[in-house]
Short mmCIF file of C-alpha atoms in Angstrom, two decimals:
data_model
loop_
_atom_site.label_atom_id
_atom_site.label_comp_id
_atom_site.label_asym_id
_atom_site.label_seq_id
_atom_site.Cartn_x
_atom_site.Cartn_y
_atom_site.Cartn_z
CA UNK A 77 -49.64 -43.38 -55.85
CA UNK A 78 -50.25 -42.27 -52.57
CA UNK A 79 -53.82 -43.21 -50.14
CA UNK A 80 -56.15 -40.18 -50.10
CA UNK A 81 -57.26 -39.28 -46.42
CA UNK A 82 -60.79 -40.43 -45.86
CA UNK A 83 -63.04 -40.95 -43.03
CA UNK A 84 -63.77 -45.01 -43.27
CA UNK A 85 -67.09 -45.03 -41.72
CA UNK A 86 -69.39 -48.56 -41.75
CA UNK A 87 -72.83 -47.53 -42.93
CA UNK A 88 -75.91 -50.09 -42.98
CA UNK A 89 -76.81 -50.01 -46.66
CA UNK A 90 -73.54 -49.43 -49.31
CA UNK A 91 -75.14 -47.01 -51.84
CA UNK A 92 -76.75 -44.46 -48.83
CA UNK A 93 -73.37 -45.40 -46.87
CA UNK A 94 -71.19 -44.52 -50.24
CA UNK A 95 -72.92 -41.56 -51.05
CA UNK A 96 -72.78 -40.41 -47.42
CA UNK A 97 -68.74 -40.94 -47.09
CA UNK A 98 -68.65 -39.57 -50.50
CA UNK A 99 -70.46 -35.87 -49.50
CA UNK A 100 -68.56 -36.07 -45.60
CA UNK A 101 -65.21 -35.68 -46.90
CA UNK A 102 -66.45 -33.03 -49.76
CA UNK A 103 -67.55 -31.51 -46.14
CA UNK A 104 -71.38 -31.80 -45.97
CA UNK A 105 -72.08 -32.79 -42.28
CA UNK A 106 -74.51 -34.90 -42.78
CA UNK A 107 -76.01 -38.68 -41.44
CA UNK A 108 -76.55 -41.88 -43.51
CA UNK A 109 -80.22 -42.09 -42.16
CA UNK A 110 -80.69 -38.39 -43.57
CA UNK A 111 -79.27 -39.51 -46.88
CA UNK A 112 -81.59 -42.74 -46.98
CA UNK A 113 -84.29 -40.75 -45.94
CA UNK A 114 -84.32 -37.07 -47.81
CA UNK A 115 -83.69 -39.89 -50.94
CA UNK A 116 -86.76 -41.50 -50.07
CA UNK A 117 -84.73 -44.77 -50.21
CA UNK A 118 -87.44 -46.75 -48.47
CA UNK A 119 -89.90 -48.98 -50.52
CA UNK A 120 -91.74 -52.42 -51.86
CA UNK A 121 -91.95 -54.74 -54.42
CA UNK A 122 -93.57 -58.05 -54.86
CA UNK A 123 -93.05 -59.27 -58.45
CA UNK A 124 -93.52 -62.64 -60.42
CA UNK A 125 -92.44 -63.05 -64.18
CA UNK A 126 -91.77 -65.01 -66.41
CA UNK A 127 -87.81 -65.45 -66.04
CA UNK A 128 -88.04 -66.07 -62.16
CA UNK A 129 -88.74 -69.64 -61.34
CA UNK A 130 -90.43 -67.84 -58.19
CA UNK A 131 -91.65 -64.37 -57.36
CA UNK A 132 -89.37 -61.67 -55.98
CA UNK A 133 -89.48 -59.37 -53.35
CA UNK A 134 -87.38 -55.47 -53.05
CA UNK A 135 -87.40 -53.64 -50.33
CA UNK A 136 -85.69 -50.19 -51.47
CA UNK A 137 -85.56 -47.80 -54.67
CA UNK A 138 -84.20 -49.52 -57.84
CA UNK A 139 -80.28 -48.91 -57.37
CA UNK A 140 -78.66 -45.45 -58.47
CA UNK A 141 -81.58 -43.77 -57.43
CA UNK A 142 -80.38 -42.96 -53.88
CA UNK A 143 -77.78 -41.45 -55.47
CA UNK A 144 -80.11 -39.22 -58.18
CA UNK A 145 -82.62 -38.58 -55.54
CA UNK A 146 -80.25 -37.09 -52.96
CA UNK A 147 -78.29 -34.84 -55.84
CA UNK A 148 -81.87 -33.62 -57.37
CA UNK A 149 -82.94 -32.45 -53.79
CA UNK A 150 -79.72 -31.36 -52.05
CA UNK A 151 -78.01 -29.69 -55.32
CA UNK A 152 -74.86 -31.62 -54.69
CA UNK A 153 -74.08 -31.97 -58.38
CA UNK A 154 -72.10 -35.49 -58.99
CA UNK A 155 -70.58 -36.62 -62.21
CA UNK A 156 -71.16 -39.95 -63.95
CA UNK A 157 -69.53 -41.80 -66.26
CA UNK A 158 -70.25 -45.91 -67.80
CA UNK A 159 -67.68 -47.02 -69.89
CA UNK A 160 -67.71 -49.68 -72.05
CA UNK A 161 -63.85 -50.34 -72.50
CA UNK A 162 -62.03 -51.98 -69.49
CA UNK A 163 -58.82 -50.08 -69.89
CA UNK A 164 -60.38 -46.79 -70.46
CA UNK A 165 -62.21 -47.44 -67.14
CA UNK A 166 -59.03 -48.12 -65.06
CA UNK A 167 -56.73 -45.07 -66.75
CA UNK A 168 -59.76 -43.08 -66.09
CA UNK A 169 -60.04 -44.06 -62.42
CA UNK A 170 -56.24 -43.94 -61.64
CA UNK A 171 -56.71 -40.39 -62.95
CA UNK A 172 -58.59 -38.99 -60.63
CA UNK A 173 -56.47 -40.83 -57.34
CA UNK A 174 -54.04 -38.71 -59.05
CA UNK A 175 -55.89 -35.68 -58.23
CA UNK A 176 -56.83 -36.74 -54.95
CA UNK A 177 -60.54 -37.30 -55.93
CA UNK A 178 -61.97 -40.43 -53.80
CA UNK A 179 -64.72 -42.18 -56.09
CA UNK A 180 -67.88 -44.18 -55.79
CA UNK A 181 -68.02 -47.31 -57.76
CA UNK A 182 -70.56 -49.57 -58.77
CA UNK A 183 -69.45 -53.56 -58.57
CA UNK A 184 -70.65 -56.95 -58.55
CA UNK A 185 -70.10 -57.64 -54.58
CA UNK A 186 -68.83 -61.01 -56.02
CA UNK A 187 -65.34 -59.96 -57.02
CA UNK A 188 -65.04 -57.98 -53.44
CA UNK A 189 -62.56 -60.89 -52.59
CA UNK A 190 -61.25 -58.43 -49.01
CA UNK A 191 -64.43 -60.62 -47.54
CA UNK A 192 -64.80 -64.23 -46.87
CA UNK A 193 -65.49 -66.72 -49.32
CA UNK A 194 -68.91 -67.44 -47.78
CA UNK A 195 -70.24 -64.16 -47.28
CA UNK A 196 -70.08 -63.40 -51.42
CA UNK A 197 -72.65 -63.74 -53.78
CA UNK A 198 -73.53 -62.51 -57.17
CA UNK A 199 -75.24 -58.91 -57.27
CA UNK A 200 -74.56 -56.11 -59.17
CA UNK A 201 -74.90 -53.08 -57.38
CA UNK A 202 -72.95 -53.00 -54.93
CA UNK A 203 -71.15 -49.20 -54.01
CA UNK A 204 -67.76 -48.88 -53.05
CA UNK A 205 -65.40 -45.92 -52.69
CA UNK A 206 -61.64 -46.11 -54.16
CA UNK A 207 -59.40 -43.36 -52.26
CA UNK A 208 -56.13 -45.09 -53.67
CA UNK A 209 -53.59 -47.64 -55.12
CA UNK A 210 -50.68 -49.31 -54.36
CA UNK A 211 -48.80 -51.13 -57.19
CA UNK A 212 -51.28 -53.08 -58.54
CA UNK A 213 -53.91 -53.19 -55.56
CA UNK A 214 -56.89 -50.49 -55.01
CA UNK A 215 -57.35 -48.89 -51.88
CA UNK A 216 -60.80 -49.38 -50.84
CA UNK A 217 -63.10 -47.99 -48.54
CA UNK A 218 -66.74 -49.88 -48.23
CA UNK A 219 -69.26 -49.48 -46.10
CA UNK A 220 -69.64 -53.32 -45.62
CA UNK A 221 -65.92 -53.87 -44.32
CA UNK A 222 -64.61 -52.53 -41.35
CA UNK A 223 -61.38 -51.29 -42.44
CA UNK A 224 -60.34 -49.85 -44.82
CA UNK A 225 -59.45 -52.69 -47.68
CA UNK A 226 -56.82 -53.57 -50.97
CA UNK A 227 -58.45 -54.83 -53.88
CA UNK A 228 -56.23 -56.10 -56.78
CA UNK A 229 -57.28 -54.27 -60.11
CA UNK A 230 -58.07 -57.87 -61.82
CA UNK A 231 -60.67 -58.05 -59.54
CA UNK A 232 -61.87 -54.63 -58.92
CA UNK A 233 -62.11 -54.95 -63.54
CA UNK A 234 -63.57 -57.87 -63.01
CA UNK A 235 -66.29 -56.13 -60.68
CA UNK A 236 -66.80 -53.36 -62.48
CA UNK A 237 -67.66 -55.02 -65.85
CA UNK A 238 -69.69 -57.71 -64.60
CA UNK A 239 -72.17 -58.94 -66.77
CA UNK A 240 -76.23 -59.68 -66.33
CA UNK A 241 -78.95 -57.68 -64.69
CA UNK A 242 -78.47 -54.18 -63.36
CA UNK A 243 -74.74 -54.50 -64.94
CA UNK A 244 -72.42 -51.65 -63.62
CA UNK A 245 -70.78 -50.96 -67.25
CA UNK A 246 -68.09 -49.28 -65.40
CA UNK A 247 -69.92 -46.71 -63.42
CA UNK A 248 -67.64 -44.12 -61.68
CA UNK A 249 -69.57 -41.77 -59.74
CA UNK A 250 -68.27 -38.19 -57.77
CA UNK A 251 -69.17 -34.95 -56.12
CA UNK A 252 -68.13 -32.09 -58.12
CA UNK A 253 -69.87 -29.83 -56.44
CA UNK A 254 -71.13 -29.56 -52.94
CA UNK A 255 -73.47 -26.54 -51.99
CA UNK A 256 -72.10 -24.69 -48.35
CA UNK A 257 -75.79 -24.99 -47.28
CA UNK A 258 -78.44 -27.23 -47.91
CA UNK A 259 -82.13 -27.11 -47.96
CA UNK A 260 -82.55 -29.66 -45.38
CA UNK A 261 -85.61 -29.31 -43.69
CA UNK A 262 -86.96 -29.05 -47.06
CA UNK A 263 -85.11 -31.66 -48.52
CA UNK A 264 -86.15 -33.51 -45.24
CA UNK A 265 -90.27 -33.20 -45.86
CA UNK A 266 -89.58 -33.72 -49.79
CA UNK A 267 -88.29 -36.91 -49.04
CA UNK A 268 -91.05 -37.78 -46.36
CA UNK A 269 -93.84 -36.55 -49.13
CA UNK A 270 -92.26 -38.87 -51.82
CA UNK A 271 -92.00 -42.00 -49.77
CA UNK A 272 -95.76 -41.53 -48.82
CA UNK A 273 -96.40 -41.74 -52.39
CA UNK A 274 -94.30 -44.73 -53.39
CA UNK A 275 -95.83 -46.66 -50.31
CA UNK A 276 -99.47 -45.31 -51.06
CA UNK A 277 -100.44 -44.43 -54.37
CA UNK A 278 -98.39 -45.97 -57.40
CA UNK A 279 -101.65 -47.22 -58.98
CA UNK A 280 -99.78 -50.93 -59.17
CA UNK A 281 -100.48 -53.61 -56.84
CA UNK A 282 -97.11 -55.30 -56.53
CA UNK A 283 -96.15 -51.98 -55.16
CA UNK A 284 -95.93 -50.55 -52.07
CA UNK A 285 -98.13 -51.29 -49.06
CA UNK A 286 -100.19 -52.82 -51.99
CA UNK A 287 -97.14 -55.03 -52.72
CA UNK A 288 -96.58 -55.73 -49.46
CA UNK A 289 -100.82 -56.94 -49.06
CA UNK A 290 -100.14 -59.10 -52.13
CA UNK A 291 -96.90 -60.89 -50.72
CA UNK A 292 -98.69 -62.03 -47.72
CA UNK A 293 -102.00 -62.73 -49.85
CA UNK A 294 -99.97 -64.88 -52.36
CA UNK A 295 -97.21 -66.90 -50.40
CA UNK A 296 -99.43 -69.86 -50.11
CA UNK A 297 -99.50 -70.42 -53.85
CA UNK A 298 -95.28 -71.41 -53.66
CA UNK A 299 -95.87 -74.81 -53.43
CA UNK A 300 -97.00 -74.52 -57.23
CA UNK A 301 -93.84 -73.23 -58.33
CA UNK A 302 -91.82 -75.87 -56.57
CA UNK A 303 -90.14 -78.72 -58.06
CA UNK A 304 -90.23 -80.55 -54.90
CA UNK A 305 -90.06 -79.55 -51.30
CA UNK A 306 -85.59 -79.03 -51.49
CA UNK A 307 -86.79 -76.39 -54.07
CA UNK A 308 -89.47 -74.85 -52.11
CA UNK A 309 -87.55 -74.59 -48.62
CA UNK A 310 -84.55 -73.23 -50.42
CA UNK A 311 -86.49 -69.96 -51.96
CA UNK A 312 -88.49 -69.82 -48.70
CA UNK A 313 -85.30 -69.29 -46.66
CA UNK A 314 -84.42 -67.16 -49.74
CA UNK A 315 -87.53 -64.46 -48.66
CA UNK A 316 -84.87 -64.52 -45.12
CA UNK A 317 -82.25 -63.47 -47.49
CA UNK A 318 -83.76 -61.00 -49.46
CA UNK A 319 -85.38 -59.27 -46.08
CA UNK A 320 -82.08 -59.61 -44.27
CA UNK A 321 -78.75 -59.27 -46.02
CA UNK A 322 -79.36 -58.42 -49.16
CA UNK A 323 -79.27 -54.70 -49.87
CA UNK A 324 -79.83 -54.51 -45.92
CA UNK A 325 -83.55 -55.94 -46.04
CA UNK A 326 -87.09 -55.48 -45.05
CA UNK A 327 -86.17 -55.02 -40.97
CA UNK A 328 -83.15 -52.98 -41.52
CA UNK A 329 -84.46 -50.68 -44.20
CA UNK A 330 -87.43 -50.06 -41.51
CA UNK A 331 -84.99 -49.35 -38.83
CA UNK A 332 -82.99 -47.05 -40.71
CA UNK A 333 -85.90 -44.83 -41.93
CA UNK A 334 -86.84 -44.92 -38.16
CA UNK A 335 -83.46 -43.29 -37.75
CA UNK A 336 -84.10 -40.68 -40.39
CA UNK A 337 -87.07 -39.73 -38.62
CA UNK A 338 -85.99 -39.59 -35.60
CA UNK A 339 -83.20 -36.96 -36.49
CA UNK A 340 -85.83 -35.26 -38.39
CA UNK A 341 -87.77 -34.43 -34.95
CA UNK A 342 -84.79 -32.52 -34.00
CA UNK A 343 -84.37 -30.86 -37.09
CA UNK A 344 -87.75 -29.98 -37.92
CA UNK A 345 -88.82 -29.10 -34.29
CA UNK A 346 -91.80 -31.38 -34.64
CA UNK A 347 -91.59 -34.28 -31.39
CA UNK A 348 -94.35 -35.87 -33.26
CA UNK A 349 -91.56 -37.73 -35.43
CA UNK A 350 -89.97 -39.50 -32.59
CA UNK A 351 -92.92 -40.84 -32.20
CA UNK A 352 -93.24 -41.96 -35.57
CA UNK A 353 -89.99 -43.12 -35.29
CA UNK A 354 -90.73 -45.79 -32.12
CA UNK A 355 -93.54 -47.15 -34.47
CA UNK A 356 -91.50 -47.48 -37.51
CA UNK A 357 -89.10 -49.75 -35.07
CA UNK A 358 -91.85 -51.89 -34.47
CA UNK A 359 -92.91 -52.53 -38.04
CA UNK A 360 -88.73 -53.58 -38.57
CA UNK A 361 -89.16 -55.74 -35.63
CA UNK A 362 -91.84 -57.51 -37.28
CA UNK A 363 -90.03 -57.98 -40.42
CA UNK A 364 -87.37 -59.25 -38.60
CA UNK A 365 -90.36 -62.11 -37.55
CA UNK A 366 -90.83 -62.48 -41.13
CA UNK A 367 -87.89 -63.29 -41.39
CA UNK A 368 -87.22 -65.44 -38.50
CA UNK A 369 -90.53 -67.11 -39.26
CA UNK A 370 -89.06 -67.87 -42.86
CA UNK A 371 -86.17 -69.53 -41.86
CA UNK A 372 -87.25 -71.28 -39.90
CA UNK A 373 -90.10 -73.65 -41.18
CA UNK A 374 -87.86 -74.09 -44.64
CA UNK A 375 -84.65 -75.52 -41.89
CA UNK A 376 -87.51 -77.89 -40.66
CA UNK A 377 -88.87 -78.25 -44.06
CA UNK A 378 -92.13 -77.40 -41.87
CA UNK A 379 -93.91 -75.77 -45.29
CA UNK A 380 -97.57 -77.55 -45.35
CA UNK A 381 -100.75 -75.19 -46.20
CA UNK A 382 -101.26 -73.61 -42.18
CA UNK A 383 -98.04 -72.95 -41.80
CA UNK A 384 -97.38 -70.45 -45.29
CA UNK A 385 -100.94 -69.18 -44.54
CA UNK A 386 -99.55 -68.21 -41.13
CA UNK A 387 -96.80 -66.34 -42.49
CA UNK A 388 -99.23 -64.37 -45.03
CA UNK A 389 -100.64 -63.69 -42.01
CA UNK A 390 -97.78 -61.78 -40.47
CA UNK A 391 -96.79 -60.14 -43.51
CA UNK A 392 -100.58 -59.00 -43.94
CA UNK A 393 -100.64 -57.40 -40.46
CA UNK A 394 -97.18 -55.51 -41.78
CA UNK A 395 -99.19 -54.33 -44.59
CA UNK A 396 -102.14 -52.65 -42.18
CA UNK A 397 -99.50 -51.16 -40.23
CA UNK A 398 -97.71 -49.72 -43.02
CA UNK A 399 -101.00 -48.31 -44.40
CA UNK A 400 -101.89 -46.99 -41.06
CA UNK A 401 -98.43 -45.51 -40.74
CA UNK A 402 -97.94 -43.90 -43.97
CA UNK A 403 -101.39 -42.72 -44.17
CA UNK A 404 -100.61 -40.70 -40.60
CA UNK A 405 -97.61 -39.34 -41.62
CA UNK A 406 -98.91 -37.33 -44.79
CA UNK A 407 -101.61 -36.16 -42.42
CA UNK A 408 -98.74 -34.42 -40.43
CA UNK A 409 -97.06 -33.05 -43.83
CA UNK A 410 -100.51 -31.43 -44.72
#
């Protein structure tokens, strides 16, 4: 079986990278910040229960929905399969390599053995793109690596039938069709209108900017959760983590929405977006601080009272500016 010809392209988040490689070589010309963005891919989460030792934060849609959002606005139609039968899975997949059909996968980034020991860890939706095989290796393209990569199909199975939360049961994901023209200035403000709303007005308040308020409001009560102070440094470097490399973070999520808008000046006509784009930099540089600001007071196991009230008080001031910023952009989609 012979590699299918595809444009390896890094991306900085694997499900809006995989679904932009995936629509490229159907031949959509089209960005991985317009992706992120006209899928209103941007969010927040701040969440405690019961089966987390400690509260957790997310800083993007739940997982797939990149992928839904971008097909419901755009009309590129993809087709979606779980399977629940290993070997079905694989014949299924080797299929379609056949045909020359490059496919999105979900996987537990685990079993991704093409990267370092050290840099894998345990989560479950993680998007990758399979454009061939080679005896008893996959061809791989993901947006993590930067070349194109071989995966053997024990652990590619392995990956794709992964069990615990957000389990990928095999998914197999690919454009069937892709529309000559899309709607994208539409598909640009529908996006804009919808991430206004997650950040704004989901009546929840672990949600959104309210989520966001509530993270820096609550971080001094950690301690309480905490064993001891290994415990409590470890899932305070842990917010680092989740803001940083995990799913591409708090910081990087911000940058690449600043990104989106920015292209969306152009395409719209309207300068006022580069505008909002040089703010929307700002806010990721001060998640980056976050972040920074995390990591380190749990290396110096620095973690008394002042100094996790000091942190609430960064994140807070992220929350005012988010407010302020989402609250200004839907003025200038009225």
């Amino acid at each position: 079986m012979s590699t299918i010809p595809f444009k390896h392209t890094m991306a900085a988040h694997c499900e809006s990278g995989t679904v932009t490689n995936l629509v490229v070589h159907s031949g959509m010309e089209i960005s991985e910040p317009l992706v992120f963005g006209i899928s209103s891919g941007l969010f927040f989460g701040y969440m405690k229960t019961p089966m987390r030792e400690f509260p957790t934060t997310f800083t993007r849609i739940r997982p797939g929905k990149i992928l839904e959002n971008f097909s419901k606005i755009t009309g590129v139609k993809f087709i979606k399969k779980r399977y629940s039968d290993p070997e079905i899975a694989e014949q299924e997949l080797d299929a379609m390599l056949e045909k020359n059909i490059p496919v999105g996968l979900q996987v537990d980034f685990f079993f991704m053995d093409f990267f370092p020991p050290w840099h894998r860890v345990h989560i479950n939706v993680h998007y990758i793109v399979v454009i061939g095989k080679e005896g008893d290796h996959y061809i791989v393209s993901d947006a993590y690596h930067p070349t194109i990569a071989k995966l053997h199909r024990d652990s590619l199975r392995k990956g794709r039938f992964a069990k615990g939360s957000m389990a990928p049961k095999g998914l197999m994901f690919y454009p069937a069709e892709v529309p000559k023209e899309i709607p994208l200035e539409k598909g640009i403000r529908q996006g804009i209108k919808k991430t206004v709303f997650n950040m704004l007005k989901i009546p929840m308040p672990f949600l959104g900017v309210k989520g966001i308020r509530r993270f820096g409001d609550k971080i001094s009560d950690w301690p309480k959760y905490a064993k001891d102070d290994e415990q409590l440094a470890h899932n305070i470097f842990m917010i680092t983590t989740m803001l940083e490399d995990q799913g591409t973070g708090g910081a990087g999520f911000r940058y690449i929405y600043a990104s989106f808008l920015d292209e969306a000046a152009t395409i719209l006509g309207e300068p006022v977006f580069k505008e909002y784009a040089k703010q929307m930099m700002e806010i990721g540089d001060d998640w980056r601080n976050v972040s920074l600001f995390a990591s380190r007071i749990a290396k110096h196991r620095d973690l008394g009272e002042e100094k996790l009230k000091e942190m609430g008080a960064l994140i807070g001031k992220i929350a005012d500016q988010e407010f302020s910023f989402f609250s200004d952009l839907k003025e200038n989609l009225a």
